[in-house]
Tab-separated table of C-alpha atoms in Angstrom:
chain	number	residue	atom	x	y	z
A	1	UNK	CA	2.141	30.401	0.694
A	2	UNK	CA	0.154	33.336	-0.622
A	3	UNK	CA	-0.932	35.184	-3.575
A	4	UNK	CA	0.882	38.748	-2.408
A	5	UNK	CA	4.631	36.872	-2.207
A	6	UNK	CA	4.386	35.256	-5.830
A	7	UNK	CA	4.702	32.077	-4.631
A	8	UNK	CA	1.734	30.203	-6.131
A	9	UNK	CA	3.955	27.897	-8.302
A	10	UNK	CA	3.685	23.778	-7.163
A	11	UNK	CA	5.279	20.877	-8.636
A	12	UNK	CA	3.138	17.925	-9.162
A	13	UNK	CA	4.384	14.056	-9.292
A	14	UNK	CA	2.100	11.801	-10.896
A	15	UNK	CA	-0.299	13.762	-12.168
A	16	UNK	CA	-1.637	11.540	-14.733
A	17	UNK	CA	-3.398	9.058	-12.289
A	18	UNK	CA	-6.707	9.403	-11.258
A	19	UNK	CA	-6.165	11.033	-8.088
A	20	UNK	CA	-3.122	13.282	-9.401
A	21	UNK	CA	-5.942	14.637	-12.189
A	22	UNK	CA	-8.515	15.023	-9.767
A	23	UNK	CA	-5.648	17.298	-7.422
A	24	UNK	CA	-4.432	19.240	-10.589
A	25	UNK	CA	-7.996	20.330	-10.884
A	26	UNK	CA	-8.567	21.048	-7.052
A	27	UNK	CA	-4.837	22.727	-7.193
A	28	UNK	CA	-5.483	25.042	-10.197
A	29	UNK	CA	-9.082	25.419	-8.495
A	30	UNK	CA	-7.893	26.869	-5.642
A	31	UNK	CA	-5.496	29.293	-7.806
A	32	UNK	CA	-1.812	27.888	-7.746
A	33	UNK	CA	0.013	27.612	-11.131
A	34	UNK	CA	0.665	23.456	-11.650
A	35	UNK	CA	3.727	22.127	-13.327
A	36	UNK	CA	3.405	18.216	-14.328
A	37	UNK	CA	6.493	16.368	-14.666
A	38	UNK	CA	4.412	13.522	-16.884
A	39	UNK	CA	6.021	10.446	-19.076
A	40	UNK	CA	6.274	11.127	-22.648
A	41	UNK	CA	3.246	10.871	-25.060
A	42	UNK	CA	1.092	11.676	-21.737
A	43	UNK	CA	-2.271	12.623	-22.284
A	44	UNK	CA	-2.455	16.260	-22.153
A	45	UNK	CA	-5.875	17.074	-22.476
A	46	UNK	CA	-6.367	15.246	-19.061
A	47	UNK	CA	-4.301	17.935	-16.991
A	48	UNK	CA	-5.541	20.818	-19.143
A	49	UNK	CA	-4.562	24.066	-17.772
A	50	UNK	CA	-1.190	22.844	-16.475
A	51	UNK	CA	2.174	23.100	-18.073
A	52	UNK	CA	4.121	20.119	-18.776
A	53	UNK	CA	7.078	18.520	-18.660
A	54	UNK	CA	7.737	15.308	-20.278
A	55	UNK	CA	10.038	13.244	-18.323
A	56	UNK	CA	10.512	9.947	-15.907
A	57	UNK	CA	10.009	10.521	-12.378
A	58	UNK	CA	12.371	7.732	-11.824
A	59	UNK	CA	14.898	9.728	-13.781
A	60	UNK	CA	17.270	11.877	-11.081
A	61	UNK	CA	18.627	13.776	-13.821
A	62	UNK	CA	15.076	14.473	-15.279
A	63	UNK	CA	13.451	15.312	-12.364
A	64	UNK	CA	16.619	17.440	-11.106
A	65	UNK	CA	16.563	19.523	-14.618
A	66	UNK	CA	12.236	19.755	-14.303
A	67	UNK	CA	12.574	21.200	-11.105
A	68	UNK	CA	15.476	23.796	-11.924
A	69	UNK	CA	13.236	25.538	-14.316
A	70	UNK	CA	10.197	25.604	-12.214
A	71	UNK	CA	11.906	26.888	-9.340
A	72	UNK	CA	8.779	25.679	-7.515
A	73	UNK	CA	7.128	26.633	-3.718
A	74	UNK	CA	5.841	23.231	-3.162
A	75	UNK	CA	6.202	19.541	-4.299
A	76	UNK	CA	2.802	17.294	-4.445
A	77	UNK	CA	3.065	13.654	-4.958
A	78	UNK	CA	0.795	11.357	-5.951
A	79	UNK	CA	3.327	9.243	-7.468
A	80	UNK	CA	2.717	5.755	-6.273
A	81	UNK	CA	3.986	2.441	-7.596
A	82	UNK	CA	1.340	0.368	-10.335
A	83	UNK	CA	2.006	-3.194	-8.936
A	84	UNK	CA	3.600	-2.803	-5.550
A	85	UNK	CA	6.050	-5.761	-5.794
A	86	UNK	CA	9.031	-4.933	-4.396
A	87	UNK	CA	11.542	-3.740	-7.136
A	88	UNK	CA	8.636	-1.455	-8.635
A	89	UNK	CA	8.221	-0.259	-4.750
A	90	UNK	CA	11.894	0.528	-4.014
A	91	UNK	CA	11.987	2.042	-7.206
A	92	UNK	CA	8.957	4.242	-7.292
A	93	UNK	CA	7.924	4.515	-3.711
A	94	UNK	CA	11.422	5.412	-2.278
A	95	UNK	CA	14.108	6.055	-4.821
A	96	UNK	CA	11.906	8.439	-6.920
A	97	UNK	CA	10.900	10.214	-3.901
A	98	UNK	CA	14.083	10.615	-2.599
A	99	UNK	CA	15.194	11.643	-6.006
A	100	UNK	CA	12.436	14.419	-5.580
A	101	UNK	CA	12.932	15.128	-2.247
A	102	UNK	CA	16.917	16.082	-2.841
A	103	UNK	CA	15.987	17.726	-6.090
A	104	UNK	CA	13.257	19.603	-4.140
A	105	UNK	CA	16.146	20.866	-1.086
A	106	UNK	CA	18.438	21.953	-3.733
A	107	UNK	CA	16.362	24.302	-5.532
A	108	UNK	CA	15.356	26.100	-2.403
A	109	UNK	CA	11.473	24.226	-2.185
A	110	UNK	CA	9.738	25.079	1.235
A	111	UNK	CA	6.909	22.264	1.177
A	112	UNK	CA	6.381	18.717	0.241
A	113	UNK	CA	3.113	17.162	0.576
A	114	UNK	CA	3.235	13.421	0.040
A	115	UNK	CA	-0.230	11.012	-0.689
A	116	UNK	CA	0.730	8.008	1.100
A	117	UNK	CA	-1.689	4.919	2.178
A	118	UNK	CA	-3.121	4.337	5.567
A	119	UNK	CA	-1.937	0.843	5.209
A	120	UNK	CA	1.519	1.358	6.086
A	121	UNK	CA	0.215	2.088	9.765
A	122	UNK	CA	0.351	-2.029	9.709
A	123	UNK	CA	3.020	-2.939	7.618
A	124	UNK	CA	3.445	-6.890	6.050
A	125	UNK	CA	4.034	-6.034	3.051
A	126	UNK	CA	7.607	-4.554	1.270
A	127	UNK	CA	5.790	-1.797	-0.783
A	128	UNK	CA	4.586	-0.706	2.740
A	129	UNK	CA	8.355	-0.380	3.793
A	130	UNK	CA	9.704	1.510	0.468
A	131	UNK	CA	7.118	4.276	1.494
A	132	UNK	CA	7.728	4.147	5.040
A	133	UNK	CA	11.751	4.309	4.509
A	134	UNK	CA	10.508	7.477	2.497
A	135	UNK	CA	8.636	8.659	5.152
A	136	UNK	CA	11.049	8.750	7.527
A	137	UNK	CA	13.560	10.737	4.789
A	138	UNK	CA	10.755	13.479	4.421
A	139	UNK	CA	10.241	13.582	7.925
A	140	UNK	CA	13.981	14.269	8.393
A	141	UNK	CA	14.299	17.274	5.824
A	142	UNK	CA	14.614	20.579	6.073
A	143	UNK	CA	11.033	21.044	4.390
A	144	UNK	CA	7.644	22.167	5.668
A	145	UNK	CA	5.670	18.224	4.792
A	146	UNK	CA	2.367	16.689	5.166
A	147	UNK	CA	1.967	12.825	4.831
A	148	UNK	CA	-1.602	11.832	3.614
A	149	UNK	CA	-2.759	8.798	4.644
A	150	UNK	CA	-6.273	8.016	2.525
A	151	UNK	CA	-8.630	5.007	3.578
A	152	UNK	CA	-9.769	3.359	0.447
A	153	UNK	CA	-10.394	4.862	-3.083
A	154	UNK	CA	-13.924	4.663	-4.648
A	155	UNK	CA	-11.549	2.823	-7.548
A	156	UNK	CA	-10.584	0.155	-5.540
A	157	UNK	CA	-13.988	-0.447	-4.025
A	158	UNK	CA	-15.866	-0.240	-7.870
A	159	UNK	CA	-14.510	-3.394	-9.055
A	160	UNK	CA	-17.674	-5.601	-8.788
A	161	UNK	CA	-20.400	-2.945	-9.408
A	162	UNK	CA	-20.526	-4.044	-13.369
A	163	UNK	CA	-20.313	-8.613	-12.288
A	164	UNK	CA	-23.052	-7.785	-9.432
A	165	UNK	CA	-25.094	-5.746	-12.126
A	166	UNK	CA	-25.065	-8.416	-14.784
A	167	UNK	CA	-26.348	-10.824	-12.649
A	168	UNK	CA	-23.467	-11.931	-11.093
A	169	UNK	CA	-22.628	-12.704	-7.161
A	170	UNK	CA	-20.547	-10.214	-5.056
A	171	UNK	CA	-17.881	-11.598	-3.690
A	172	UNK	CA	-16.590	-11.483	-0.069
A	173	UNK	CA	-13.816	-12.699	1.668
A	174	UNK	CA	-14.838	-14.758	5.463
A	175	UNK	CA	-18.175	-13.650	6.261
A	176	UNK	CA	-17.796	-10.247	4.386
A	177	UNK	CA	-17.037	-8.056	7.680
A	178	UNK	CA	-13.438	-8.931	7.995
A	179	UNK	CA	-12.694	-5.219	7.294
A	180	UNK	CA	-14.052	-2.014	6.788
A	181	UNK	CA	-13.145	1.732	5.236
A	182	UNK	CA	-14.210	5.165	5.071
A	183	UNK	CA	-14.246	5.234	1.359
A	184	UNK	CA	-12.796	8.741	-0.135
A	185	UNK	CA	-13.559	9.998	-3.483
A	186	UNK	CA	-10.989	11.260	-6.154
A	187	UNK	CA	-12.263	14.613	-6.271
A	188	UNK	CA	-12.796	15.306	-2.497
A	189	UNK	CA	-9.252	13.512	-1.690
A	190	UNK	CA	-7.727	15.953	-4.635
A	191	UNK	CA	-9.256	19.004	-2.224
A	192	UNK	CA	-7.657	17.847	0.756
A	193	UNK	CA	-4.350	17.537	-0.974
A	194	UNK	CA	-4.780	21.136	-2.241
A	195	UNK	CA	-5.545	22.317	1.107
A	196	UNK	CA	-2.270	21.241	2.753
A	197	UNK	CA	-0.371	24.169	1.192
A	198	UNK	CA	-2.928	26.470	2.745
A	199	UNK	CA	-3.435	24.869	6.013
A	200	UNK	CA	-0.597	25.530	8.738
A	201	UNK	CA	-2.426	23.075	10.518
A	202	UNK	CA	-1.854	20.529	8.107
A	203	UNK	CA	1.915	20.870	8.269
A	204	UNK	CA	4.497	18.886	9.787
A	205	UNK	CA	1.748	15.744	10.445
A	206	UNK	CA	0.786	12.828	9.049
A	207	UNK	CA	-2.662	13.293	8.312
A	208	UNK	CA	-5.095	9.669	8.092
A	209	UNK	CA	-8.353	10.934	6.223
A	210	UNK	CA	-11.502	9.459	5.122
A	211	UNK	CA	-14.585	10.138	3.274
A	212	UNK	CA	-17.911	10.903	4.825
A	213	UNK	CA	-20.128	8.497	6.649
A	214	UNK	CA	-19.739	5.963	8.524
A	215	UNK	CA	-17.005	2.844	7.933
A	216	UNK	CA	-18.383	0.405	5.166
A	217	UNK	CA	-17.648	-3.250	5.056
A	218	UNK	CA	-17.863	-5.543	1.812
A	219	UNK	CA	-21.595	-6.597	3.135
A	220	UNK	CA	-22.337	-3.213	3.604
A	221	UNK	CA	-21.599	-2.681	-0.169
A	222	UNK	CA	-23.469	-5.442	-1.151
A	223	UNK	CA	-26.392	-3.936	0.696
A	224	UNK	CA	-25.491	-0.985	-1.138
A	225	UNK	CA	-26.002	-2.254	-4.682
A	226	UNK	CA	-29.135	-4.198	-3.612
A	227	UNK	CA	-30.781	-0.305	-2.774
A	228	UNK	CA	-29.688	1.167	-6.187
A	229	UNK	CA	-30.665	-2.056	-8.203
A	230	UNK	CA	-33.968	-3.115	-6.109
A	231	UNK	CA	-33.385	-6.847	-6.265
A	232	UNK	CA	-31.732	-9.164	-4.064
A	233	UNK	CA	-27.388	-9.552	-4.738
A	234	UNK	CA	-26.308	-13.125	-4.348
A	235	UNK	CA	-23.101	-13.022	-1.730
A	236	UNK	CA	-20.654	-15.811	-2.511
A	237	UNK	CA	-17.740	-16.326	0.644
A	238	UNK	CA	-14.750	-17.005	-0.340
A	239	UNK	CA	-12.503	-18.537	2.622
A	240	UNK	CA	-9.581	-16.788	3.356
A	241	UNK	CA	-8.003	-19.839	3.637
A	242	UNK	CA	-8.246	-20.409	-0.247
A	243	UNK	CA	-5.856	-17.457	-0.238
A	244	UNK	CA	-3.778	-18.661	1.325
A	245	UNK	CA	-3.391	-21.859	-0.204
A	246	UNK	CA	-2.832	-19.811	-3.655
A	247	UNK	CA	0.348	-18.247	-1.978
A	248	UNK	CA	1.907	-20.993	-0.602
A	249	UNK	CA	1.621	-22.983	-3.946
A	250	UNK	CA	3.236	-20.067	-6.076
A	251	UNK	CA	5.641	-18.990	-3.764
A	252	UNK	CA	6.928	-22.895	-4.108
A	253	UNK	CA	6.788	-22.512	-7.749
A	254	UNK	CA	8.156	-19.058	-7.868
A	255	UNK	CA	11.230	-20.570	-6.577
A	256	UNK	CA	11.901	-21.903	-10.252
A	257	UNK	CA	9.919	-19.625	-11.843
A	258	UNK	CA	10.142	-15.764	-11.245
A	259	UNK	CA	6.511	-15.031	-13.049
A	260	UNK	CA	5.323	-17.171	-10.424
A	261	UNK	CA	7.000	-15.419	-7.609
A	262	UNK	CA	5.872	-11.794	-9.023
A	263	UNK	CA	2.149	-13.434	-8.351
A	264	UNK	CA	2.277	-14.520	-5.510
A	265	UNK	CA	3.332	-11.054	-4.573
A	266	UNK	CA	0.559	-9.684	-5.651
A	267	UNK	CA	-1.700	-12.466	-4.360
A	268	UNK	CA	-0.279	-11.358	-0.717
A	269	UNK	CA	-1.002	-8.104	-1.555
A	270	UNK	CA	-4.380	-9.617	-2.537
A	271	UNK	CA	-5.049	-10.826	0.866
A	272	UNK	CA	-3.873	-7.868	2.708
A	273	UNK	CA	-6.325	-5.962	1.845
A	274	UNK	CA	-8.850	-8.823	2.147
A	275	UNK	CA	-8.375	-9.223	6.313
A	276	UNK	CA	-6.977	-5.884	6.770
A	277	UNK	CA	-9.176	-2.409	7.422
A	278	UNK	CA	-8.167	0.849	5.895
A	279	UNK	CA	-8.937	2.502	9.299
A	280	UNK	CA	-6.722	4.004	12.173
A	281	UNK	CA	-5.112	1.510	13.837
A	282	UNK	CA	-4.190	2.331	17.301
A	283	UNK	CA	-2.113	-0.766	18.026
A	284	UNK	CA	-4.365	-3.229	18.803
A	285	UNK	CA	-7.924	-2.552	16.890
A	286	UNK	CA	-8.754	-0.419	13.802
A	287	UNK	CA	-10.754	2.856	14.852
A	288	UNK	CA	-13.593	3.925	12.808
A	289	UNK	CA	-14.324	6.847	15.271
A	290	UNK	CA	-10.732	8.103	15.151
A	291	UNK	CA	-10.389	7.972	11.493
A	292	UNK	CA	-11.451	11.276	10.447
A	293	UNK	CA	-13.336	12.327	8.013
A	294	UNK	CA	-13.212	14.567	4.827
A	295	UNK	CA	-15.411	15.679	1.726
A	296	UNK	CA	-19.057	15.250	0.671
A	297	UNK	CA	-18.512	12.847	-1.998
A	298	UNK	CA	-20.134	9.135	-0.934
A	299	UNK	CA	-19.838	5.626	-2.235
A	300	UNK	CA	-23.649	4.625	-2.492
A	301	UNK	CA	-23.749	7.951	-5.257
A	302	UNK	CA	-20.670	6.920	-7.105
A	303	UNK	CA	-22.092	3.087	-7.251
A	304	UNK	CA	-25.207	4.720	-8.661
A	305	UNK	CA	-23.636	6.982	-11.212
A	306	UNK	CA	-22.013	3.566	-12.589
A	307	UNK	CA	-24.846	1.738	-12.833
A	308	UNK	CA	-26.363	4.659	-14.907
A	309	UNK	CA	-23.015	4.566	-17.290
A	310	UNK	CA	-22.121	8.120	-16.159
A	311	UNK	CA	-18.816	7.064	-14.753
A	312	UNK	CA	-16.979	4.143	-16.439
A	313	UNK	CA	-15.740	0.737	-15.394
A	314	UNK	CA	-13.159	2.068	-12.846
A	315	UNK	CA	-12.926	-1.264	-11.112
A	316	UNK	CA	-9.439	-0.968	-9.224
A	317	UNK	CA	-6.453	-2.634	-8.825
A	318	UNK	CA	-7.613	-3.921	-5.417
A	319	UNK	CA	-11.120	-5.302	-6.655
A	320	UNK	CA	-12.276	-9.088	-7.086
A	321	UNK	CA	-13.363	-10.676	-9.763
């Protein structure tokens, strides 16, 4: 897709999360013309320089109608459900893809670049399966794709910077090295999106990606924060077993009560991503070597820009409190 054929238009799916900002600005950076398709009342000052569309991405008709005026080159996504239970994930992490991806085929769209999660490598969970089942549909098309697979957010690894700051402990799950990441930040994950359209490498592939450095674990963070704040950061284990316990109580009381059941979703969800790595997985061990690596952006300077209130609370949906 170059500048000499015209083709510089792309179509961008939730654009008004932190990573979809961060790849509008790496998108109009590297000189495309960005269309949002964004809910109404969005904020537009935070994808300044785009145009807009107001309308639900969960809306066929909507999307269909958004598209047909854009007429489009490429699709990003970085659409992704806010709770990952199940109907939210069927909803958001298929149907509104596949919504997109049909709308995308009809109007004559020649790419489709998708921000997945490296976690559905190992799925447990059913928000891992609504992306996967739209995986495979993307896969399938008649479209030039590229799956992104991210390790962990800085976000979702921020949660505890303001507790451990005020004094309080850091929390770990086990002995704090049950898993590990390559953490990724918003603005270098936003360039590797943005590259995808450019890269015929990048095509056709599911791409895993990391940030810079070597894989972190929860101690490691720790350690982290006790550089930046000089003084020693109290570690308090929290058995994984606890977790479990927490599930199997709501999931018993979810049976009468369906508040219940939504939480103990989310608490499996929870727990996931407290025994699991966001690493390659090669079938039998997560990979820190073969997880590659992207950006210049690292964890111990984001933790440090916090502490110094230059970025805000961004603790995650992911973090523990």
């Amino acid at each position: 897709m170059g500048k000499a054929d015209g083709q510089r238009d792309v179509f961008l799916l939730g654009g008004t999360g932190t990573i979809g900002r961060a790849t509008a600005r790496a998108l109009l950076n590297a000189g495309f013309e960005v269309t949002a398709l964004v809910r109404q009342g969005a904020d537009a000052a935070a994808l300044a320089g785009c145009r807009l569309i107001e309308g639900s991405a969960t809306d066929l008709q909507a999307v269909r109608d958004a598209m047909r005026i854009v007429r489009p080159a490429a699709v990003v996504s970085c659409l992704a459900s806010r709770t990952g239970e199940p109907r939210d994930a069927w909803a958001v992490d298929h149907a509104a893809h596949s919504a997109a991806l049909r709308a995308a085929l009809a109007e004559g769209v020649r790419q489709f670049v998708l921000l997945s999660a490296i976690c559905v490598q190992k799925p447990l969970l059913e928000f891992q399966h609504a992306k996967l089942a739209f995986e495979a549909e993307l896969q399938a098309a008649p479209i030039d794709w590229s799956i992104i697979r991210p390790t962990a957010y800085f976000k979702s690894l921020s949660g505890q910077v303001p507790r451990v700051k005020a004094g309080r402990a850091f929390v770990v799950f086990g002995d704090g090295r049950l898993t590990a990441c390559k953490p990724i930040s918003d603005s270098d994950l936003g360039r590797y999106l943005a590259l995808c359209l450019t890269d015929p490498a990048k095509r056709n592939r599911i791409l895993p990606v990391g940030g810079p450095g070597p894989a972190l674990t929860p101690l490691d963070q720790a350690a982290i924060l006790e550089r930046l704040l000089d003084r020693p950061v109290r570690i308090r284990h929290v058995p994984v077993a606890m977790m479990d316990w927490i599930i199997r109580g709501l999931s018993f009381a979810g049976l009468v009560a369906p508040k219940l059941r939504a939480k103990a979703q989310l608490a499996r969800i929870g727990r996931y991503y407290a025994t699991e790595s966001m690493l390659v997985w090669d079938g039998a061990r997560y990979d820190a070597e073969a997880t590659p690596e992207f950006g210049v952006d690292r964890l111990e300077d984001h933790y440090a820009a916090m502490l110094r209130g230059e970025v805000a609370d961004d603790r995650g949906a992911h973090a523990v409190f």
